[in-house]
Protein backbone atom coordinates (compact mmCIF):
# COMPACT_ATOMS: atom_id res chain seq x y z
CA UNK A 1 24.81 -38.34 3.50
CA UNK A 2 25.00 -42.21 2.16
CA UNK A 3 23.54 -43.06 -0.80
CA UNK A 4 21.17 -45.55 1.52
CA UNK A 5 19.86 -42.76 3.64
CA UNK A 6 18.22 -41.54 0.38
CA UNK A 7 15.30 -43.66 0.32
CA UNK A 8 13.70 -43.03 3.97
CA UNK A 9 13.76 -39.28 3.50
CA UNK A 10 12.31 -38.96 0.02
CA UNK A 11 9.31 -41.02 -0.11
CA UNK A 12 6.58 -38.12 -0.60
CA UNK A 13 3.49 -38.71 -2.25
CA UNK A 14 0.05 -37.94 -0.49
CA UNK A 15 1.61 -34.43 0.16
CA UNK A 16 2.26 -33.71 -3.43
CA UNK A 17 -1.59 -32.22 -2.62
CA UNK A 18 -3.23 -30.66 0.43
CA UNK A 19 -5.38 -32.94 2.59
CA UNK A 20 -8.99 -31.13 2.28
CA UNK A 21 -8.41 -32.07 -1.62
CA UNK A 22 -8.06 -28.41 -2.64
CA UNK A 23 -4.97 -27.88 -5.03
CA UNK A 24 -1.94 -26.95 -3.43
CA UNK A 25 -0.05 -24.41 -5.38
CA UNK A 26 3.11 -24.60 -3.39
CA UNK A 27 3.31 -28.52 -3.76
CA UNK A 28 3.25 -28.72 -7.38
CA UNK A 29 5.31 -31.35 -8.60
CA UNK A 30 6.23 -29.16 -11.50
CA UNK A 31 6.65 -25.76 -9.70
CA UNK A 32 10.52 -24.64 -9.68
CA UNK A 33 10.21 -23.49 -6.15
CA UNK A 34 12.88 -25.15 -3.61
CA UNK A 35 11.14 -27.66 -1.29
CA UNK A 36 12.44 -29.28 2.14
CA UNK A 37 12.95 -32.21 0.24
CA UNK A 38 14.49 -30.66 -2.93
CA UNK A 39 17.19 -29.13 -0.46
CA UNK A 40 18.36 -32.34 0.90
CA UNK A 41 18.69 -33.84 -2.45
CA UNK A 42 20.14 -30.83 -4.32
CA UNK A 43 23.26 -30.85 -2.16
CA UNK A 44 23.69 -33.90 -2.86
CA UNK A 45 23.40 -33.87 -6.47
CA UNK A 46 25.44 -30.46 -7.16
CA UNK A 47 28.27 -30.68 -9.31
CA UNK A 48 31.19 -29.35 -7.35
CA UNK A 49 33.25 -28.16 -10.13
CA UNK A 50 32.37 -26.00 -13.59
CA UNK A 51 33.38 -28.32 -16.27
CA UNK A 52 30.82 -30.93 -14.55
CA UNK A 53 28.01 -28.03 -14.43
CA UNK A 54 25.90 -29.36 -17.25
CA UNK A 55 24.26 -26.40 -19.66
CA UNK A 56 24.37 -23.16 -20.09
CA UNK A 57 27.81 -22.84 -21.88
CA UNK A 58 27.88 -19.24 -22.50
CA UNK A 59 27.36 -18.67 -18.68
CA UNK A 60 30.01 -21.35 -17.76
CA UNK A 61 32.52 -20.01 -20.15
CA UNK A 62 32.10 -16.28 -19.53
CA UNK A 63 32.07 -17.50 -15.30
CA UNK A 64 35.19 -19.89 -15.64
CA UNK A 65 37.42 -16.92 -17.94
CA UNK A 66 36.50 -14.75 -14.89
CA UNK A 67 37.17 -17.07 -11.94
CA UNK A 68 40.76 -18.51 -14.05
CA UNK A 69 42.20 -14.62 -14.55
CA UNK A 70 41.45 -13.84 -10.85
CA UNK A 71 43.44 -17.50 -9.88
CA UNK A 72 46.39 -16.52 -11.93
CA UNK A 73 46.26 -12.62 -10.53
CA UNK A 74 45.76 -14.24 -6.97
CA UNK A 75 43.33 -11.93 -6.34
CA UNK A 76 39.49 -12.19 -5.29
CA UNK A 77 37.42 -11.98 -8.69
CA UNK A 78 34.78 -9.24 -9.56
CA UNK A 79 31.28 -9.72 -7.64
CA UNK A 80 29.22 -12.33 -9.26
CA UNK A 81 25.53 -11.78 -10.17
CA UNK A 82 23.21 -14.71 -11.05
CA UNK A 83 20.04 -13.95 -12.49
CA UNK A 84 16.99 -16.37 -13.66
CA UNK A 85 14.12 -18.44 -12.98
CA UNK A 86 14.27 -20.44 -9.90
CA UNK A 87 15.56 -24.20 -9.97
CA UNK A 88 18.05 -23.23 -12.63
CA UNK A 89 21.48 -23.69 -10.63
CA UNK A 90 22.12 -20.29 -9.00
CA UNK A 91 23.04 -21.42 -5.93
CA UNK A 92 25.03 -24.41 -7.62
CA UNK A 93 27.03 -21.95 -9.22
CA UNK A 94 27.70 -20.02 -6.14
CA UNK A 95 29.03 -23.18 -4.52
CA UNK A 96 31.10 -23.85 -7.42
CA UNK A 97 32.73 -20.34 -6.94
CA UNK A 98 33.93 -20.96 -3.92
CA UNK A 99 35.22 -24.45 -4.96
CA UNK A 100 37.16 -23.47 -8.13
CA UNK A 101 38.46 -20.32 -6.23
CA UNK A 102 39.42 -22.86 -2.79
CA UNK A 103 37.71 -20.37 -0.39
CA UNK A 104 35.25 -20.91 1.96
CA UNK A 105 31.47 -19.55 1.29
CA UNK A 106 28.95 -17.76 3.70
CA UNK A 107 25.81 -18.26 2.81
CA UNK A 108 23.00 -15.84 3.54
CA UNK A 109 19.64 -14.20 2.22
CA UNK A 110 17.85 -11.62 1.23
CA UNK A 111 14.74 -11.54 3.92
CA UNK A 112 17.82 -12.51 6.53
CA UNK A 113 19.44 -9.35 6.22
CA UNK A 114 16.51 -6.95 7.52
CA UNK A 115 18.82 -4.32 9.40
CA UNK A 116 22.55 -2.58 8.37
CA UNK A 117 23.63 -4.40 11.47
CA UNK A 118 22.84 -7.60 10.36
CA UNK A 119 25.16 -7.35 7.15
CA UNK A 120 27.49 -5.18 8.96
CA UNK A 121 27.90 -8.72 11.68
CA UNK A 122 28.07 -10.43 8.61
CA UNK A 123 30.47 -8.41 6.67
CA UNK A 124 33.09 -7.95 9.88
CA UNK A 125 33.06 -12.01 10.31
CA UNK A 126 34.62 -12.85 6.57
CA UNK A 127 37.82 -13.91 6.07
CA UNK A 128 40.00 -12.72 3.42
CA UNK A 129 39.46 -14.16 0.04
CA UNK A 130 36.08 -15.50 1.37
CA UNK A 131 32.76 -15.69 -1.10
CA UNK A 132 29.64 -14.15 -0.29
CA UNK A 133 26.58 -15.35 -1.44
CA UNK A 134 23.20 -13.70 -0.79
CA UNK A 135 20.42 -15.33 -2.25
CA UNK A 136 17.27 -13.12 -3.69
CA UNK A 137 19.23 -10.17 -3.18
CA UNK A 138 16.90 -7.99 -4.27
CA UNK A 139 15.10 -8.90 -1.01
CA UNK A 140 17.06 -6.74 0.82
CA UNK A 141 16.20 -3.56 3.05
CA UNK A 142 17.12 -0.73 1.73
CA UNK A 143 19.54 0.67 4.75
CA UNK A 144 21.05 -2.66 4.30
CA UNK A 145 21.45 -2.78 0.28
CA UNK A 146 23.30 1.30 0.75
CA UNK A 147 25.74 -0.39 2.93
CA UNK A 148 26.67 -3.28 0.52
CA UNK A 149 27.77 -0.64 -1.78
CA UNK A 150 30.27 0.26 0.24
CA UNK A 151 31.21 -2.77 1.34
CA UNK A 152 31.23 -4.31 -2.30
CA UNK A 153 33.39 -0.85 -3.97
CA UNK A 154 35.63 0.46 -1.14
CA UNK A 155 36.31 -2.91 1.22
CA UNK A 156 34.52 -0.81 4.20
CA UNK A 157 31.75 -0.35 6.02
CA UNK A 158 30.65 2.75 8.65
CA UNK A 159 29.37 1.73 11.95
CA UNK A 160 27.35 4.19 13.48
CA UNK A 161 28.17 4.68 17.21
CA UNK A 162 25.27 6.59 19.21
CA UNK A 163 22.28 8.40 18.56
CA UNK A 164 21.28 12.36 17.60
CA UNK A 165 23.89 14.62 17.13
CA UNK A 166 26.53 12.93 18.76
CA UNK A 167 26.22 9.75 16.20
CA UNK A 168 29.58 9.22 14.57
CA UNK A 169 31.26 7.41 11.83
CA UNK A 170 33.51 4.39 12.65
CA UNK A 171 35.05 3.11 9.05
CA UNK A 172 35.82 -0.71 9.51
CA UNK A 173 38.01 -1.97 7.01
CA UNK A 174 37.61 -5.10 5.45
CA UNK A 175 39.57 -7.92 3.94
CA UNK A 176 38.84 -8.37 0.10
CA UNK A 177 36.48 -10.80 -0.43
CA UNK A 178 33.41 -11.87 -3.60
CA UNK A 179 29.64 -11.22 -3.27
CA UNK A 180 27.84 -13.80 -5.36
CA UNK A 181 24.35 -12.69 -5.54
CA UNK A 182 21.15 -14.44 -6.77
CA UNK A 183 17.51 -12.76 -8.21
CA UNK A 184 14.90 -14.73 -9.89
CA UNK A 185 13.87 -10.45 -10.25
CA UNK A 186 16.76 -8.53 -11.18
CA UNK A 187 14.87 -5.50 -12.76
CA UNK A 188 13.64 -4.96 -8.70
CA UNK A 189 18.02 -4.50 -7.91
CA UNK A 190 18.45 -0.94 -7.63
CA UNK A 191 20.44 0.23 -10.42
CA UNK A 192 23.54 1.40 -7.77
CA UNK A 193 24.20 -2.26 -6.86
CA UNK A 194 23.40 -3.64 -9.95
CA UNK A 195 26.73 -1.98 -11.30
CA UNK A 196 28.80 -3.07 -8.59
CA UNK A 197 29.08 -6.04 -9.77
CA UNK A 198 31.40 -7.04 -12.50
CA UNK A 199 29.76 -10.28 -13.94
CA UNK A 200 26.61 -10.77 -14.69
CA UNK A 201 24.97 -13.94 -15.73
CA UNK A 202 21.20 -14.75 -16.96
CA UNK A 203 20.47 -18.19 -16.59
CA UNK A 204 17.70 -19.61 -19.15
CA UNK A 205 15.84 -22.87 -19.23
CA UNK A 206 18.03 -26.24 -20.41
CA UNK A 207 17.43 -27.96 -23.52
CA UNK A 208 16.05 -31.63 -23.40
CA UNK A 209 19.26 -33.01 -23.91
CA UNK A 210 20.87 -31.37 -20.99
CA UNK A 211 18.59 -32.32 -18.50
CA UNK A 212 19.20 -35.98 -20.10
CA UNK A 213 22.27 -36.02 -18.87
CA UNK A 214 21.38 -34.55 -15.55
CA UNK A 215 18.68 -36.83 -15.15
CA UNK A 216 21.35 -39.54 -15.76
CA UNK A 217 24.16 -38.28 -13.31
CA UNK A 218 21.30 -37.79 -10.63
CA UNK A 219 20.39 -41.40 -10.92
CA UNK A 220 23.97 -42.67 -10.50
CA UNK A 221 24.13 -41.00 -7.54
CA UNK A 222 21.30 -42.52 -6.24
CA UNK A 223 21.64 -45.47 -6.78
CA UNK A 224 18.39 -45.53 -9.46
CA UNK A 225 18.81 -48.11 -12.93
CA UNK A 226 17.59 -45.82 -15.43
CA UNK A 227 17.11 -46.91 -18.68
CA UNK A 228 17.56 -43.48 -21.32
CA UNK A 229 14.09 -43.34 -22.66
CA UNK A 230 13.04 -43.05 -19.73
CA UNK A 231 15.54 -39.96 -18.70
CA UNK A 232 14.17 -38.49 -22.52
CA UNK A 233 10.20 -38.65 -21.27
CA UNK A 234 11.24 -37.07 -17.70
CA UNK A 235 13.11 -34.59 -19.70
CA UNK A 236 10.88 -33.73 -21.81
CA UNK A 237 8.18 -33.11 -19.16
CA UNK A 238 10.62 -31.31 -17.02
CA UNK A 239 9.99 -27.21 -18.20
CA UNK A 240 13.15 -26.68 -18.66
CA UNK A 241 14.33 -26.79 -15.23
CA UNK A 242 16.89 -29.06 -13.56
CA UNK A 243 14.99 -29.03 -10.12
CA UNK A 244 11.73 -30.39 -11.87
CA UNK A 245 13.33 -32.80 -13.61
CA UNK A 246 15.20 -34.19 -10.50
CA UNK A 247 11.89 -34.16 -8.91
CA UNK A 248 9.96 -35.96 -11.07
CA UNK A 249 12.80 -38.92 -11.47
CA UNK A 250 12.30 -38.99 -7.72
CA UNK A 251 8.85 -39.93 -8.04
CA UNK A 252 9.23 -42.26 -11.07
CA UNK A 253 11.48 -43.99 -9.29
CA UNK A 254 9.19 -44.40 -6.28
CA UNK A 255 6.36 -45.78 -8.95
CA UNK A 256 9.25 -48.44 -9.80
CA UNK A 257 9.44 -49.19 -6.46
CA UNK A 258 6.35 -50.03 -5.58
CA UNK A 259 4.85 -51.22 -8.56
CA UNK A 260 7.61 -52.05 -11.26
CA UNK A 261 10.78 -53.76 -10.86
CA UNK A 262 12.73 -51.17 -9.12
CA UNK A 263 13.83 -50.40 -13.06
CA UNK A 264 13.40 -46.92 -14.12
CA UNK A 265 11.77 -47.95 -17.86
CA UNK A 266 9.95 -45.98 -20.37
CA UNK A 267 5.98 -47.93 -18.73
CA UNK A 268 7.43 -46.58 -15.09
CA UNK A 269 8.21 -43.27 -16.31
CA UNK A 270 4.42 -42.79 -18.02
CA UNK A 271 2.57 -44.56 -15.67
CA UNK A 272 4.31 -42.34 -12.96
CA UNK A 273 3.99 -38.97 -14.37
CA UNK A 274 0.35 -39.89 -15.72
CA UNK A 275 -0.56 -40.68 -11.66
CA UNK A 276 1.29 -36.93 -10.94
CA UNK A 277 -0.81 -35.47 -13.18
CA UNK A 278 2.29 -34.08 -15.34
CA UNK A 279 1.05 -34.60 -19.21
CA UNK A 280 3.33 -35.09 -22.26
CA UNK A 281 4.54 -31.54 -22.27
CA UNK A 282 4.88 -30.96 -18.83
CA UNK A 283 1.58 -29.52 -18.13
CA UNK A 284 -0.08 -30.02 -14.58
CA UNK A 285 -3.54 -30.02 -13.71
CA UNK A 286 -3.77 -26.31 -13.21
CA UNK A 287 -2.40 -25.77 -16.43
CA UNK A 288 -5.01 -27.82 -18.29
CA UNK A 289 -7.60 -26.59 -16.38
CA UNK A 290 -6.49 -22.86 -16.89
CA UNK A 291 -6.49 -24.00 -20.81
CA UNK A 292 -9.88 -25.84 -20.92
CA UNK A 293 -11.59 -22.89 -19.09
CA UNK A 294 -10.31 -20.05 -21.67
CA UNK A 295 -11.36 -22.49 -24.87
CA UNK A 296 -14.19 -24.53 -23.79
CA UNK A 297 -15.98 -21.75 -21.72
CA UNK A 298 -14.48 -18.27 -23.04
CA UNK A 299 -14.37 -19.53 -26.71
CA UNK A 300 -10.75 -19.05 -26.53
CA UNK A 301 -10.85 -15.16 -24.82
CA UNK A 302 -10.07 -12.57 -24.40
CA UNK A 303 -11.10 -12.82 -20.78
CA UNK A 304 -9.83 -11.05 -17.60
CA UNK A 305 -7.48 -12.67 -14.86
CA UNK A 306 -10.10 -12.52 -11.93
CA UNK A 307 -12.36 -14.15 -14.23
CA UNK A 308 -10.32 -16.87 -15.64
CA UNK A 309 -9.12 -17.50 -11.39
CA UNK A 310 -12.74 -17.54 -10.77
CA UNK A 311 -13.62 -20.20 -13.57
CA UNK A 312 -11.02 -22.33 -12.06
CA UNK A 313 -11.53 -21.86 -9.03
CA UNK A 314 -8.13 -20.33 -7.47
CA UNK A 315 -7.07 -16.96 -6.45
CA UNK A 316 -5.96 -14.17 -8.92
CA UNK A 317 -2.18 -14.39 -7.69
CA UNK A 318 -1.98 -18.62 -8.35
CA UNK A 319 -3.29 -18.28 -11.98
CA UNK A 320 -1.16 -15.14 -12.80
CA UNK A 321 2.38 -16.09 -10.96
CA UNK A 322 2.19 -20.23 -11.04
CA UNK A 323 0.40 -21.08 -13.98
CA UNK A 324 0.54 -18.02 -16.40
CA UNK A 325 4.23 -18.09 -16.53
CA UNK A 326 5.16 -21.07 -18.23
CA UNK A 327 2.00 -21.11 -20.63
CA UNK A 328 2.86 -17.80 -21.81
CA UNK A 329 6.56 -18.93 -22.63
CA UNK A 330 5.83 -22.14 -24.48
CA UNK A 331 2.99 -19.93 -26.59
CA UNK A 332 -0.38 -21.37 -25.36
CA UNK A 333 -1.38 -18.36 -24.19
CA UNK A 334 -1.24 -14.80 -25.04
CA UNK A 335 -1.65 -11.56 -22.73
CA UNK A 336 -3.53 -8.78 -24.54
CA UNK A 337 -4.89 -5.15 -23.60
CA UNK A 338 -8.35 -6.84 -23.59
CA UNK A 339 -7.50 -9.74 -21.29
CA UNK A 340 -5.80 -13.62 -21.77
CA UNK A 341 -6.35 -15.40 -25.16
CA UNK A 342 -5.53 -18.88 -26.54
CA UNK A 343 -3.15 -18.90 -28.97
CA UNK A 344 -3.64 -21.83 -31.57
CA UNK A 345 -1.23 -24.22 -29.58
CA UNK A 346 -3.82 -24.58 -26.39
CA UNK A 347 -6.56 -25.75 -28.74
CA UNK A 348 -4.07 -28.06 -30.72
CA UNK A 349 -3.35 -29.26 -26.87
CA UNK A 350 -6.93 -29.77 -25.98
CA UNK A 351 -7.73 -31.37 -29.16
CA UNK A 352 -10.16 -28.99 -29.82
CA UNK A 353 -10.95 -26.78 -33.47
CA UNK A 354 -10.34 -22.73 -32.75
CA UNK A 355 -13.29 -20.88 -33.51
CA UNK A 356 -13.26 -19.95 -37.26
CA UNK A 357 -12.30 -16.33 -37.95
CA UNK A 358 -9.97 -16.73 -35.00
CA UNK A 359 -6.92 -14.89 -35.07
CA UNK A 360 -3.59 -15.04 -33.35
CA UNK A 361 -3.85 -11.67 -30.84
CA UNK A 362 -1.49 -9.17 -30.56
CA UNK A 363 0.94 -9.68 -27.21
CA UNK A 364 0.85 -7.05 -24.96
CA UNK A 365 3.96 -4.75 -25.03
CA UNK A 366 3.78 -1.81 -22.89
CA UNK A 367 0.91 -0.56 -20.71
CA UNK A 368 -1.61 -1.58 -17.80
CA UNK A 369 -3.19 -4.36 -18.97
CA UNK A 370 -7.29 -3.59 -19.33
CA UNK A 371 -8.05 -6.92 -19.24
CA UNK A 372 -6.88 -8.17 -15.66
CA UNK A 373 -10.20 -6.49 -13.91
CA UNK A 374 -12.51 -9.23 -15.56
């Protein structure tokens, strides 16, 4: 794709919300989740070899040690694993492994691959040498994930032929090839495929100053001035994640656009993210409002989930897997056997004063949690 085609297919702002005015969980500007839009852009923007894959060096060394020993053996590597929160670079990676190793890729899924015959067409079709890659692996039926093993150990597969008794075996030999598998859930792989594979690599969040430099390749390549503090706020408001981060440059620049310059500045940058509703430290309007309900109305908890959705109005499910998430890792909130709690960073964040007496809960460790009925 040109670098002009850019502009016409990633204007999107009045469907950053749904139309009746309700909030939108799946169009968060700061959810990790891939969009239609993200996928245009992001294969675009990958980096196409590992020494330009920005972050995570201990993954990138460990991955390029494996992928340079297999070149010099000329021999397919061990089966890849990538683990991790969505929007991280799985799937960059995967390309990446099929780039440094000069093989094509086949790209596939997890919900794809409902039946042992559709991996088994799958499986049959690959060339030798060829890479693999099945995203949210652990989305796989089970019939399906018993004949990966196979596949992934012993370079066959069985076909049954007929029904009832008179079934029968056909073993189909393969060409040697590499599975590169992604999970944002690893702990639901089955423990048999899980050691199949011979790397394994967890992917955590990215430090400000990598997604600066992101940030800064991304608007190279499209064509966006950027001026670095502006590329530090995004950052900074980004969670972590390359995808957001991307994202939200996309919409600064837009701002620019329209009413700036057409110079991605510091003013663009906060008057942007301010009209996206994405605060200083990356916290959307769900966020706050998950925040202000558990200080200003619970006195700070503990409170059950249902109750805490119902004081915000949004189902049990959006508080607990959109919001929850990232206000339990950067410490503003703490899940107890007696239900959610602030911890003294969401009433530092609201500018409020904590209760007095109030102390910092215990996390909860191991066991139902009592407090989720409300």
């Amino acid at each position: 794709m040109s670098r002009d085609g850019f502009s016409s297919e990633m204007r999107v702002a009045e469907d950053e919300r749904a139309g009746d005015g309700s909030y939108d969980a799946t169009a968060r500007i700061v959810d990790a989740g891939s969009t239609e839009e993200d996928g245009v852009v992001e294969a675009a923007l990958r980096p196409r070899r590992l020494a330009d894959f920005p972050g995570q060096p201990k993954v990138r060394e460990q991955l390029g040690l494996v992928l340079e020993a297999a070149r010099r053996r000329g021999a397919p590597p061990d089966h890849v694993l990538l683990s991790g929160p969505p929007g991280l670079g799985k799937t960059t990676l995967a390309m990446i492994v099929a780039a440094e190793l000069e093989q094509p890729i086949r790209v596939t899924s997890g919900p794809a691959i409902q039946h042992a015959g559709d991996l088994a067409s799958v499986l049959s079709s690959l060339a030798e040498g060829e890479v693999l890659f099945l995203d949210e692996i652990h989305r796989m039926s089970r019939p399906a994930e018993e004949m990966l093993y196979l596949a992934m150990e012993d370079f066959r597969v069985d076909v049954i032929v007929g029904k009832g008794p008179g079934a029968t075996a056909i073993p189909l030999e393969l060409p040697p090839f590499t599975v590169v598998g992604a999970t944002t859930r690893a702990g639901l792989l089955p423990a048999p495929l899980r050691d199949r594979f011979g790397f394994t690599g967890h992917l955590d969040y990215y430090e400000d100053a990598d997604l600066e430099r992101i940030l800064a390749r991304s608007a190279g390549l499209l064509d966006v001035a950027a001026e670095d503090p502006a590329l530090a706020e995004i950052a900074r408001r980004s969670r972590g994640t390359p995808r957001v981060s991307n994202r939200l440059l996309r919409r600064v620049r837009d701002w620019a656009q329209v009413h700036g310059t057409g110079r991605v500045d510091r003013h663009a940058a906060e008057k942007a993210l301010a009209l996206f509703d994405v605060d200083e430290v990356g916290l959307d309007r769900l966020d706050r409002a998950v925040l202000d309900a558990l200080c200003r109305r619970f006195g700070g908890g503990p409170v059950g989930l249902s109750t805490l959705a119902v004081a915000v109005g949004e189902e049990t499910d959006t508080v607990e897997t959109v919001a929850e998430p990232y206000l339990v890792r950067q410490g503003y909130i703490v899940r107890t056997p007696r239900g959610r709690m602030a911890a003294p960073a969401a009433w530092e964040h609201l500018g409020l004063t904590p209760p007095k007496g109030e102390q910092t809960p215990l996390p909860l460790v191991d066991g139902p949690e009592t407090g989720r009925l409300g």
